[in-house]
XYZ file of N, CA and C in Angstrom:
588
model
N 80.689 23.790 73.502
C 81.961 24.107 74.117
C 81.925 23.613 75.563
N 82.940 22.931 76.009
C 83.014 22.426 77.372
C 83.564 23.502 78.303
N 83.394 23.302 79.607
C 83.913 24.234 80.601
C 85.405 24.434 80.397
N 86.110 23.341 80.168
C 87.571 23.405 80.004
C 87.960 24.308 78.830
N 87.278 24.165 77.698
C 87.584 24.995 76.527
C 87.241 26.461 76.789
N 86.114 26.692 77.449
C 85.717 28.065 77.752
C 86.711 28.711 78.704
N 87.181 27.954 79.695
C 88.178 28.483 80.623
C 89.485 28.775 79.899
N 89.878 27.883 79.027
C 91.118 28.095 78.263
C 91.021 29.384 77.451
N 89.863 29.654 76.854
C 89.673 30.895 76.096
C 89.818 32.122 76.988
N 89.280 32.048 78.205
C 89.378 33.178 79.132
C 90.817 33.390 79.575
N 91.566 32.309 79.673
C 92.967 32.420 80.092
C 93.878 32.886 78.968
N 93.577 32.503 77.746
C 94.476 32.831 76.640
C 94.062 34.069 75.863
N 92.805 34.438 75.936
C 92.329 35.638 75.236
C 91.181 36.248 76.030
N 91.491 36.822 77.208
C 90.423 37.313 78.073
C 89.601 38.413 77.412
N 88.315 38.177 77.345
C 87.382 39.134 76.757
C 86.000 38.862 77.342
N 85.154 39.872 77.274
C 83.794 39.746 77.796
C 83.080 38.569 77.141
N 83.268 38.398 75.840
C 82.605 37.291 75.119
C 83.041 35.934 75.666
N 84.315 35.813 75.986
C 84.817 34.562 76.544
C 84.234 34.273 77.914
N 84.106 35.315 78.725
C 83.497 35.128 80.043
C 82.023 34.769 79.912
N 81.368 35.332 78.910
C 79.960 34.988 78.653
C 79.840 33.483 78.389
N 80.717 32.974 77.547
C 80.692 31.544 77.215
C 81.023 30.693 78.444
N 82.023 31.111 79.232
C 82.384 30.366 80.440
C 81.212 30.340 81.403
N 80.572 31.470 81.587
C 79.414 31.547 82.485
C 78.308 30.596 82.031
N 78.029 30.600 80.746
C 76.990 29.713 80.215
C 77.350 28.246 80.444
N 78.614 27.903 80.208
C 79.057 26.519 80.420
C 78.940 26.116 81.889
N 79.316 27.022 82.784
C 79.235 26.721 84.215
C 77.784 26.566 84.669
N 76.899 27.403 84.131
C 75.482 27.272 84.456
C 74.936 25.942 83.943
N 75.279 25.617 82.706
C 74.811 24.356 82.129
C 75.361 23.158 82.896
N 76.587 23.272 83.390
C 77.199 22.175 84.139
C 76.599 22.035 85.538
N 75.768 22.992 85.937
C 75.099 22.897 87.232
C 75.921 23.392 88.403
N 76.855 24.288 88.145
C 77.651 24.839 89.239
C 76.721 25.520 90.238
N 76.849 25.217 91.518
C 75.935 25.789 92.521
C 75.938 27.312 92.502
N 74.770 27.899 92.712
C 74.634 29.357 92.691
C 75.425 30.041 93.805
N 75.733 29.301 94.876
C 76.490 29.906 95.976
C 77.997 29.711 95.827
N 78.430 29.201 94.692
C 79.858 29.015 94.448
C 80.573 30.359 94.454
N 81.780 30.375 94.992
C 82.558 31.614 95.042
C 83.050 32.036 93.669
N 82.906 31.184 92.675
C 83.355 31.559 91.334
C 82.449 32.630 90.713
N 81.157 32.660 91.091
C 80.218 33.582 90.447
C 80.584 35.052 90.656
N 80.877 35.499 91.892
C 81.272 36.906 92.028
C 82.553 37.238 91.257
N 83.461 36.285 91.168
C 84.705 36.518 90.429
C 84.409 36.683 88.940
N 83.559 35.826 88.400
C 83.178 35.940 86.991
C 82.489 37.285 86.743
N 81.566 37.666 87.641
C 80.841 38.937 87.487
C 81.785 40.136 87.521
N 82.685 40.158 88.496
C 83.598 41.298 88.632
C 84.619 41.336 87.494
N 85.086 40.182 87.053
C 86.026 40.130 85.932
C 85.340 40.652 84.667
N 84.067 40.292 84.484
C 83.318 40.771 83.324
C 83.192 42.295 83.357
N 82.850 42.845 84.522
C 82.731 44.300 84.644
C 84.062 44.977 84.333
N 85.132 44.406 84.869
C 86.470 44.963 84.654
C 86.827 44.974 83.168
N 86.672 43.825 82.504
C 87.015 43.750 81.079
C 86.102 44.638 80.234
N 84.828 44.702 80.591
C 83.897 45.535 79.834
C 84.262 47.015 79.956
N 84.578 47.460 81.151
C 84.969 48.854 81.346
C 86.276 49.164 80.618
N 87.205 48.229 80.635
C 88.452 48.441 79.904
C 88.207 48.527 78.406
N 87.392 47.630 77.906
C 87.134 47.594 76.464
C 86.435 48.860 75.984
N 85.544 49.392 76.791
C 84.807 50.574 76.357
C 85.562 51.871 76.625
N 86.582 51.830 77.480
C 87.301 53.050 77.844
C 88.688 53.156 77.220
N 89.091 52.195 76.427
C 90.432 52.233 75.855
C 90.366 52.009 74.354
N 91.452 52.332 73.713
C 91.506 52.104 72.271
C 91.661 50.617 72.004
N 91.354 50.205 70.816
C 91.479 48.779 70.492
C 92.925 48.320 70.575
N 93.875 49.199 70.253
C 95.287 48.822 70.340
C 95.677 48.564 71.793
N 95.260 49.454 72.683
C 95.584 49.285 74.094
C 94.922 48.035 74.662
N 93.673 47.814 74.274
C 92.957 46.641 74.773
C 93.589 45.357 74.241
N 94.013 45.375 72.982
C 94.687 44.209 72.417
C 96.006 43.944 73.122
N 96.719 45.028 73.445
C 97.986 44.859 74.167
C 97.731 44.251 75.540
N 96.686 44.714 76.206
C 96.340 44.150 77.505
C 96.013 42.666 77.373
N 95.203 42.322 76.390
C 94.828 40.918 76.192
C 96.067 40.054 75.987
N 97.044 40.568 75.249
C 98.258 39.778 75.026
C 99.048 39.626 76.311
N 99.019 40.627 77.180
C 99.728 40.527 78.460
C 99.053 39.524 79.383
N 97.745 39.399 79.262
C 97.012 38.474 80.122
C 97.029 37.039 79.598
N 97.588 36.851 78.436
C 97.625 35.523 77.844
C 98.604 34.651 78.611
N 98.053 33.762 79.398
C 98.917 32.842 80.115
C 98.808 31.456 79.486
N 98.654 31.447 78.192
C 98.465 30.205 77.461
C 99.551 29.174 77.676
N 100.781 29.600 77.802
C 101.870 28.639 77.984
C 101.706 27.878 79.286
N 101.170 28.537 80.280
C 100.981 27.908 81.581
C 99.625 27.225 81.668
N 98.643 27.740 80.931
C 97.270 27.279 81.120
C 97.073 25.803 80.818
N 97.785 25.256 79.857
C 97.633 23.833 79.554
C 98.004 22.966 80.731
N 99.136 23.268 81.346
C 99.589 22.505 82.505
C 98.647 22.717 83.673
N 98.241 23.953 83.891
C 97.351 24.258 85.000
C 96.011 23.567 84.816
N 95.474 23.593 83.606
C 94.189 22.944 83.362
C 94.258 21.447 83.627
N 95.374 20.837 83.278
C 95.541 19.417 83.576
C 95.467 19.189 85.085
N 96.131 20.059 85.853
C 96.114 19.931 87.311
C 94.744 20.218 87.900
N 93.994 21.105 87.265
C 92.671 21.464 87.766
C 91.751 20.253 87.769
N 91.853 19.410 86.757
C 90.929 18.279 86.679
C 91.420 17.059 87.453
N 92.640 17.107 87.989
C 93.136 16.009 88.810
C 92.815 16.304 90.264
N 92.113 15.385 90.918
C 91.716 15.601 92.300
C 92.919 15.779 93.206
N 93.928 14.898 93.053
C 95.126 15.043 93.862
C 95.863 16.273 93.376
N 96.303 17.068 94.289
C 97.124 18.208 93.900
C 96.358 19.498 93.687
N 95.039 19.510 93.828
C 94.300 20.753 93.614
C 94.655 21.781 94.678
N 94.762 21.329 95.935
C 95.152 22.252 97.000
C 96.589 22.709 96.806
N 97.459 21.784 96.414
C 98.854 22.130 96.145
C 98.934 23.131 94.991
N 98.083 22.948 93.989
C 98.035 23.898 92.874
C 97.692 25.285 93.390
N 96.719 25.367 94.274
C 96.341 26.660 94.841
C 97.493 27.319 95.573
N 98.239 26.548 96.335
C 99.389 27.109 97.048
C 100.477 27.557 96.086
N 100.712 26.782 95.019
C 101.711 27.180 94.014
C 101.263 28.445 93.301
N 99.963 28.530 92.994
C 99.438 29.735 92.351
C 99.621 30.950 93.249
N 99.358 30.777 94.548
C 99.509 31.892 95.481
C 100.961 32.358 95.524
N 101.891 31.429 95.638
C 103.307 31.801 95.687
C 103.748 32.486 94.396
N 103.368 31.915 93.267
C 103.739 32.501 91.978
C 103.079 33.843 91.764
N 101.858 33.965 92.233
C 101.091 35.188 92.081
C 101.769 36.360 92.778
N 102.265 36.120 93.966
C 102.906 37.202 94.705
C 104.140 37.717 93.979
N 104.965 36.806 93.461
C 106.162 37.267 92.761
C 105.817 37.848 91.392
N 104.889 37.229 90.686
C 104.500 37.729 89.364
C 103.878 39.106 89.444
N 103.044 39.338 90.453
C 102.383 40.628 90.592
C 103.373 41.759 90.754
N 104.395 41.527 91.541
C 105.411 42.559 91.724
C 106.228 42.745 90.454
N 106.471 41.668 89.731
C 107.256 41.749 88.506
C 106.498 42.518 87.421
N 105.183 42.343 87.352
C 104.379 43.041 86.341
C 104.580 44.543 86.464
N 104.504 45.036 87.687
C 104.647 46.478 87.893
C 106.039 46.957 87.525
N 107.046 46.181 87.826
C 108.420 46.610 87.577
C 108.789 46.614 86.104
N 108.239 45.694 85.331
C 108.686 45.548 83.942
C 107.984 46.467 82.963
N 106.903 47.097 83.352
C 106.148 47.890 82.393
C 106.105 49.380 82.748
N 107.110 49.903 83.419
C 107.111 51.296 83.842
C 107.070 52.281 82.680
N 107.553 51.892 81.523
C 107.662 52.825 80.408
C 106.329 53.136 79.720
N 105.247 52.460 80.116
C 103.952 52.708 79.471
C 103.026 53.403 80.465
N 103.441 54.550 80.996
C 102.692 55.220 82.058
C 101.433 55.930 81.586
N 101.423 56.391 80.392
C 100.337 57.268 79.955
C 98.993 56.564 79.843
N 98.999 55.285 79.406
C 97.734 54.613 79.126
C 96.961 54.327 80.402
N 95.717 54.655 80.403
C 94.837 54.210 81.473
C 94.726 55.119 82.677
N 95.281 56.329 82.631
C 95.160 57.169 83.824
C 93.698 57.473 84.129
N 92.877 57.570 83.105
C 91.452 57.819 83.339
C 90.730 56.584 83.856
N 91.407 55.456 83.847
C 90.787 54.213 84.315
C 91.141 53.881 85.765
N 91.775 54.799 86.467
C 92.196 54.516 87.838
C 91.030 54.105 88.738
N 89.867 54.702 88.538
C 88.707 54.320 89.355
C 88.315 52.862 89.108
N 88.434 52.420 87.866
C 88.144 51.022 87.524
C 89.139 50.105 88.237
N 90.400 50.483 88.209
C 91.432 49.677 88.865
C 91.207 49.617 90.372
N 90.883 50.765 90.966
C 90.677 50.791 92.416
C 89.473 49.943 92.819
N 88.389 50.005 92.042
C 87.201 49.210 92.369
C 87.504 47.722 92.274
N 88.207 47.339 91.224
C 88.558 45.926 91.061
C 89.523 45.470 92.153
N 90.478 46.324 92.506
C 91.429 45.981 93.569
C 90.708 45.818 94.902
N 89.697 46.644 95.139
C 88.902 46.542 96.365
C 88.266 45.149 96.463
N 87.622 44.733 95.386
C 87.005 43.405 95.352
C 88.063 42.311 95.519
N 89.150 42.418 94.759
C 90.182 41.388 94.774
C 90.855 41.245 96.134
N 91.057 42.341 96.824
C 91.700 42.272 98.137
C 90.894 41.376 99.079
N 89.588 41.618 99.152
C 88.738 40.801 100.010
C 88.678 39.351 99.561
N 88.589 39.150 98.260
C 88.500 37.790 97.726
C 89.812 37.041 97.916
N 90.925 37.716 97.669
C 92.235 37.092 97.861
C 92.507 36.825 99.335
N 92.004 37.661 100.208
C 92.155 37.434 101.651
C 91.490 36.109 102.031
N 90.239 35.935 101.617
C 89.519 34.691 101.933
C 90.187 33.483 101.291
N 90.618 33.647 100.041
C 91.265 32.567 99.301
C 92.543 32.134 100.002
N 93.389 33.093 100.362
C 94.649 32.779 101.039
C 94.399 32.200 102.427
N 93.369 32.691 103.088
C 93.038 32.185 104.419
C 92.642 30.715 104.358
N 91.915 30.327 103.329
C 91.508 28.930 103.181
C 92.674 28.047 102.750
N 93.534 28.563 101.885
C 94.653 27.760 101.400
C 95.767 27.635 102.428
N 95.953 28.664 103.230
C 97.049 28.681 104.199
C 96.531 29.257 105.516
N 95.674 28.502 106.215
C 95.050 29.026 107.433
C 96.051 29.318 108.551
N 97.222 28.690 108.526
C 98.215 28.913 109.575
C 99.033 30.189 109.372
N 98.868 30.862 108.250
C 99.566 32.114 107.998
C 98.940 33.204 108.873
N 99.745 33.866 109.705
C 99.180 34.920 110.563
C 98.517 36.011 109.735
N 97.439 36.561 110.269
C 96.683 37.597 109.558
C 97.569 38.789 109.199
N 98.491 39.151 110.085
C 99.372 40.292 109.804
C 100.271 40.013 108.601
N 100.729 38.781 108.472
C 101.563 38.425 107.324
C 100.739 38.368 106.037
N 99.517 37.837 106.138
C 98.624 37.805 104.975
C 98.347 39.233 104.499
N 98.087 40.120 105.447
C 97.837 41.516 105.099
C 99.062 42.117 104.408
N 100.238 41.880 104.964
C 101.470 42.420 104.378
C 101.652 41.934 102.935
N 101.436 40.636 102.711
C 101.596 40.077 101.366
C 100.590 40.677 100.387
N 99.331 40.782 100.812
C 98.304 41.338 99.920
C 98.510 42.834 99.684
N 98.941 43.543 100.723
C 99.248 44.964 100.536
C 100.361 45.142 99.510
N 101.397 44.320 99.600
C 102.501 44.391 98.633
C 102.032 44.017 97.237
N 101.229 42.963 97.165
C 100.751 42.494 95.865
C 99.926 43.564 95.149
N 99.054 44.231 95.872
C 98.152 45.203 95.260
C 98.662 46.642 95.309
N 99.815 46.863 95.900
C 100.345 48.236 95.982
C 100.564 48.878 94.612
N 100.947 48.140 93.562
C 101.094 48.793 92.263
C 99.802 49.435 91.750
N 98.652 48.896 92.140
C 97.375 49.442 91.681
C 97.157 50.841 92.264
N 97.697 51.092 93.454
C 97.498 52.376 94.137
C 98.643 53.352 93.897
N 99.649 52.930 93.170
C 100.817 53.772 92.955
C 100.665 54.634 91.699
N 101.023 55.904 91.824
C 101.038 56.792 90.661
C 102.191 56.454 89.728
N 103.150 55.700 90.207
C 104.321 55.329 89.411
C 104.053 54.134 88.491
N 102.957 53.431 88.722
C 102.644 52.244 87.925
C 101.794 52.634 86.725
N 102.196 52.171 85.564
C 101.461 52.453 84.332
C 100.089 51.782 84.363
N 99.136 52.408 83.672
C 97.788 51.859 83.618
C 97.741 50.454 83.069
N 98.537 50.180 82.034
C 98.554 48.837 81.455
C 99.067 47.810 82.458
N 100.043 48.196 83.274
C 100.554 47.283 84.303
C 99.492 47.005 85.359
N 98.749 48.046 85.729
C 97.666 47.856 86.699
C 96.614 46.909 86.137
N 96.225 47.138 84.903
C 95.217 46.294 84.261
C 95.700 44.856 84.143
N 96.974 44.689 83.801
C 97.533 43.342 83.662
C 97.528 42.614 84.989
N 97.989 43.284 86.039
C 98.012 42.672 87.365
C 96.608 42.266 87.795
N 95.648 43.157 87.652
C 94.270 42.861 88.050
C 93.712 41.697 87.240
N 93.944 41.710 85.936
C 93.471 40.613 85.094
C 94.066 39.276 85.498
N 95.368 39.255 85.799
C 96.014 38.005 86.227
C 95.432 37.507 87.553
N 95.135 38.424 88.454
C 94.546 38.021 89.734
C 93.170 37.405 89.528
N 92.375 37.999 88.656
C 91.073 37.397 88.339
C 91.260 36.001 87.746
N 92.212 35.850 86.842
C 92.445 34.551 86.207
C 92.856 33.497 87.236
N 93.720 33.863 88.163
C 94.159 32.914 89.191
C 92.986 32.483 90.058
N 92.141 33.430 90.443
C 90.975 33.068 91.251
C 90.028 32.151 90.479
N 89.805 32.455 89.206
C 88.948 31.577 88.394
C 89.498 30.159 88.365
N 90.794 30.027 88.122
C 91.420 28.698 88.086
C 91.284 27.985 89.418
N 91.581 28.681 90.480
C 91.541 28.062 91.793
C 90.122 27.634 92.169
N 89.150 28.525 91.951
C 87.779 28.193 92.329
C 87.199 27.090 91.449
N 87.537 27.094 90.182
C 87.052 26.021 89.322
C 87.685 24.696 89.735
N 88.952 24.742 90.087
C 89.621 23.549 90.593
C 88.908 23.023 91.831
N 88.533 23.935 92.718
C 87.834 23.542 93.942
C 86.487 22.910 93.636
N 85.781 23.454 92.660
C 84.476 22.908 92.294
C 84.610 21.504 91.696
N 85.664 21.324 90.891
C 85.854 20.027 90.233
C 86.283 18.960 91.240
N 87.154 19.359 92.190
C 87.731 18.365 93.094
C 87.073 18.318 94.458
N 86.317 19.379 94.801
C 85.694 19.421 96.109
C 86.643 19.827 97.220
N 87.814 20.372 96.868
C 88.769 20.807 97.887
C 88.462 22.225 98.331
N 89.198 22.782 99.318
C 88.916 24.125 99.829
C 88.944 25.177 98.736
N 88.247 26.287 98.981
C 88.217 27.379 98.025
C 86.813 27.649 97.525
N 85.839 26.853 97.949
C 84.463 27.074 97.509
C 83.875 28.271 98.184
């Protein structure tokens, strides 16, 4: 299995097994040990593993279907392997991510019951993602004032801290953020552009 196929599996059917395969492919491909993709892969694995062991199979399957960005992944993967446009891809992902993250919370309010016991998992993952997204956004858009970056990230991750947001919505948002970081960092590794 190539890196591209393993990444596509993680994007279209996120699961611990898929991340295992992606990790193996990245190691075999010789990805440097200091690459920023490694902590993202590790934290995403912990997140998915905790979700899988703490939820019913129906809930976990529903989450996996929400994280399926297969319709977009083909186009994104094509852009990832093209050197030109990798930085532009990162900026488009950041812009789309901010609007998508807010939309996830708004559209799934009716599924509040699932995942209340998983709030600690969501908070831990959000803690990691906030710092990682801060660095990522800082590299992609260094001219953005820190106060504005903070405001955007606070808004993006506010559903994770809200009692009004359903557990499935929190899990979906966190999973999508991990997927975006994986795409961006892999793009950076392939093209040598910022984000390493």
